[in-house]
Amino acid sequence: MKHFMTGLVAAAAITAGGAQAEQSIVIGHALSPQSHYGLGADAFIEKLSELSGGEFTGEQAPAGQLGGERDMIEGLQIGSLDVVITSTGPLGNFVPEVYVLDLPFLFRDYDHARNVLDGDIGKELLAKIDQNNLVGLAWSENGFRHVTNSQRPVRTPEDLDGLKLRTMENKVHMEAFSDLGAAPTPMAFPELFTALQQGVVDGQENPITVISASKFWEVQKYVSLTGHVYSPVAILASPILLDSLSDEQRGWFDEAAKASAAATRAEVNRLEDEGVALLRENGMEVITDIDKAPFAELAEPAYAIYTDEYGTEMVDRIKAVE
Ligand code: PAF
């Protein structure tokens, strides 16, 4: 089955005439083919195919078909998957230095986050990923995360009190929501919709991109534009595949990842402009009048999860980027 054909096996396939066989890669991600991740996966495949003159083609394994993001990252390490488009949610479990990107209220806005990730800091963190049996191709984007729930409008940290809130499997996020008074419940994304539907959790937090792609309005009434954390995306590849490539082929993957990030960010921009109206049209109550300062103050202790280990230098460098 194509899905489980590793890069190495495919690279070894040579046609009878000696020409390089077409190699089909699989890109795993958690969302629908129409989502910002799906558009990013399409752009990746298109650019890779164009640059390689058709030597590489590809297909998406969307919607968590191959498991949650943590499972897919493990798939890269054992070579059962070629490329993954993933939030940093579970990535800190593999590359702890990346936790710095998950700190609440660190990034001021989209320009700030993109300038950090496209600059020296982004490159340094990709290099850290490369030291952990993964290949970091590029940074892409999920967006600023907001709280949704089925119980009440959230305007202040007190409104979060006791709310059972699904978080990603990320200890910085869990600590932040615990500091804010919620009851954080880590869970892989493929389980989330049913958990919301059955009331196992009251709410969750994700960017507008994900709330709309996942139709969370079917199971959530309130969305509060807390923008409490920026959610970067890493485009990762299997070292087993990448080590089998020539320098020229590796260059095609780097370019494909850049094209993917650009397509995804364009869709994030579109949904930042049009998404709130879409959520309202679908019956959600959107709470916009939120004073973020008390949220930021209460979530501050979560920084220690990163700074106790690595100090404050990287945090300061990120804040200093214009
Ligand atoms: O909430 C998550 O787990 C992530 O934001 C998601 C939806 C899988 C996208 O990376």
PDB file of C-alpha atoms and ligand atoms in Angstrom, residues 29-31 36-37 68-69 72 85-90 142 145 166-169 187-190 192 204-207 209-211 214 216 231-233, ligand 1:
ATOM      1  CA  HIS A  29      -1.952  16.042   8.788  1.00  0.00           C
ATOM      2  CA  ALA A  30      -4.859  16.372  11.222  1.00  0.00           C
ATOM      3  CA  LEU A  31      -7.391  18.402   9.262  1.00  0.00           C
ATOM      4  CA  HIS A  36      -5.350  25.461   5.594  1.00  0.00           C
ATOM      5  CA  TYR A  37      -3.282  22.295   6.168  1.00  0.00           C
ATOM      6  CA  GLY A  68      -2.868  12.090  16.088  1.00  0.00           C
ATOM      7  CA  GLU A  69       0.016  14.506  15.583  1.00  0.00           C
ATOM      8  CA  MET A  72       2.469  10.968  12.960  1.00  0.00           C
ATOM      9  CA  ILE A  85       2.298  19.136   8.745  1.00  0.00           C
ATOM     10  CA  THR A  86       1.850  19.513  12.493  1.00  0.00           C
ATOM     11  CA  SER A  87       1.228  22.115  15.159  1.00  0.00           C
ATOM     12  CA  THR A  88       3.951  22.399  17.788  1.00  0.00           C
ATOM     13  CA  GLY A  89       1.441  20.854  20.239  1.00  0.00           C
ATOM     14  CA  PRO A  90       3.239  17.522  20.686  1.00  0.00           C
ATOM     15  CA  ASN A 142      -2.031  27.396  12.435  1.00  0.00           C
ATOM     16  CA  ARG A 145      -5.685  30.214  19.435  1.00  0.00           C
ATOM     17  CA  ARG A 166      -9.224  20.065  26.117  1.00  0.00           C
ATOM     18  CA  THR A 167      -5.626  21.125  25.502  1.00  0.00           C
ATOM     19  CA  MET A 168      -2.999  19.706  23.237  1.00  0.00           C
ATOM     20  CA  GLU A 169      -0.553  17.217  24.752  1.00  0.00           C
ATOM     21  CA  MET A 187      -6.242  14.791  24.350  1.00  0.00           C
ATOM     22  CA  ALA A 188      -5.214  13.913  20.787  1.00  0.00           C
ATOM     23  CA  PHE A 189      -7.173  15.928  18.242  1.00  0.00           C
ATOM     24  CA  PRO A 190      -8.917  12.960  16.513  1.00  0.00           C
ATOM     25  CA  LEU A 192     -11.878  15.882  20.317  1.00  0.00           C
ATOM     26  CA  GLN A 204     -11.245  23.480  23.653  1.00  0.00           C
ATOM     27  CA  GLU A 205      -8.930  26.083  22.186  1.00  0.00           C
ATOM     28  CA  ASN A 206      -7.818  26.436  18.571  1.00  0.00           C
ATOM     29  CA  PRO A 207      -7.454  29.103  15.897  1.00  0.00           C
ATOM     30  CA  THR A 209      -8.892  28.138  10.938  1.00  0.00           C
ATOM     31  CA  VAL A 210      -9.409  24.935  12.930  1.00  0.00           C
ATOM     32  CA  ILE A 211     -12.734  25.939  14.515  1.00  0.00           C
ATOM     33  CA  SER A 214     -13.738  21.228  12.085  1.00  0.00           C
ATOM     34  CA  PHE A 216     -17.010  23.096  15.979  1.00  0.00           C
ATOM     35  CA  SER A 231       0.184  28.236  17.188  1.00  0.00           C
ATOM     36  CA  PRO A 232       3.077  27.629  14.788  1.00  0.00           C
ATOM     37  CA  VAL A 233       3.193  24.694  12.416  1.00  0.00           C
TER      38      VAL A 233
HETATM   39  O1  PAF B   1      -5.599  21.319  18.577  1.00  0.00           O
HETATM   40  C1  PAF B   1      -4.747  20.665  17.954  1.00  0.00           C
HETATM   41  O2  PAF B   1      -4.396  19.523  18.290  1.00  0.00           O
HETATM   42  C2  PAF B   1      -4.082  21.306  16.754  1.00  0.00           C
HETATM   43  O3  PAF B   1      -4.250  22.692  16.776  1.00  0.00           O
HETATM   44  C3  PAF B   1      -4.623  20.738  15.423  1.00  0.00           C
HETATM   45  C4  PAF B   1      -6.092  21.008  15.280  1.00  0.00           C
HETATM   46  C5  PAF B   1      -4.403  19.233  15.354  1.00  0.00           C
HETATM   47  C6  PAF B   1      -3.930  21.391  14.263  1.00  0.00           C
HETATM   48  O4  PAF B   1      -2.565  21.192  14.267  1.00  0.00           O
END
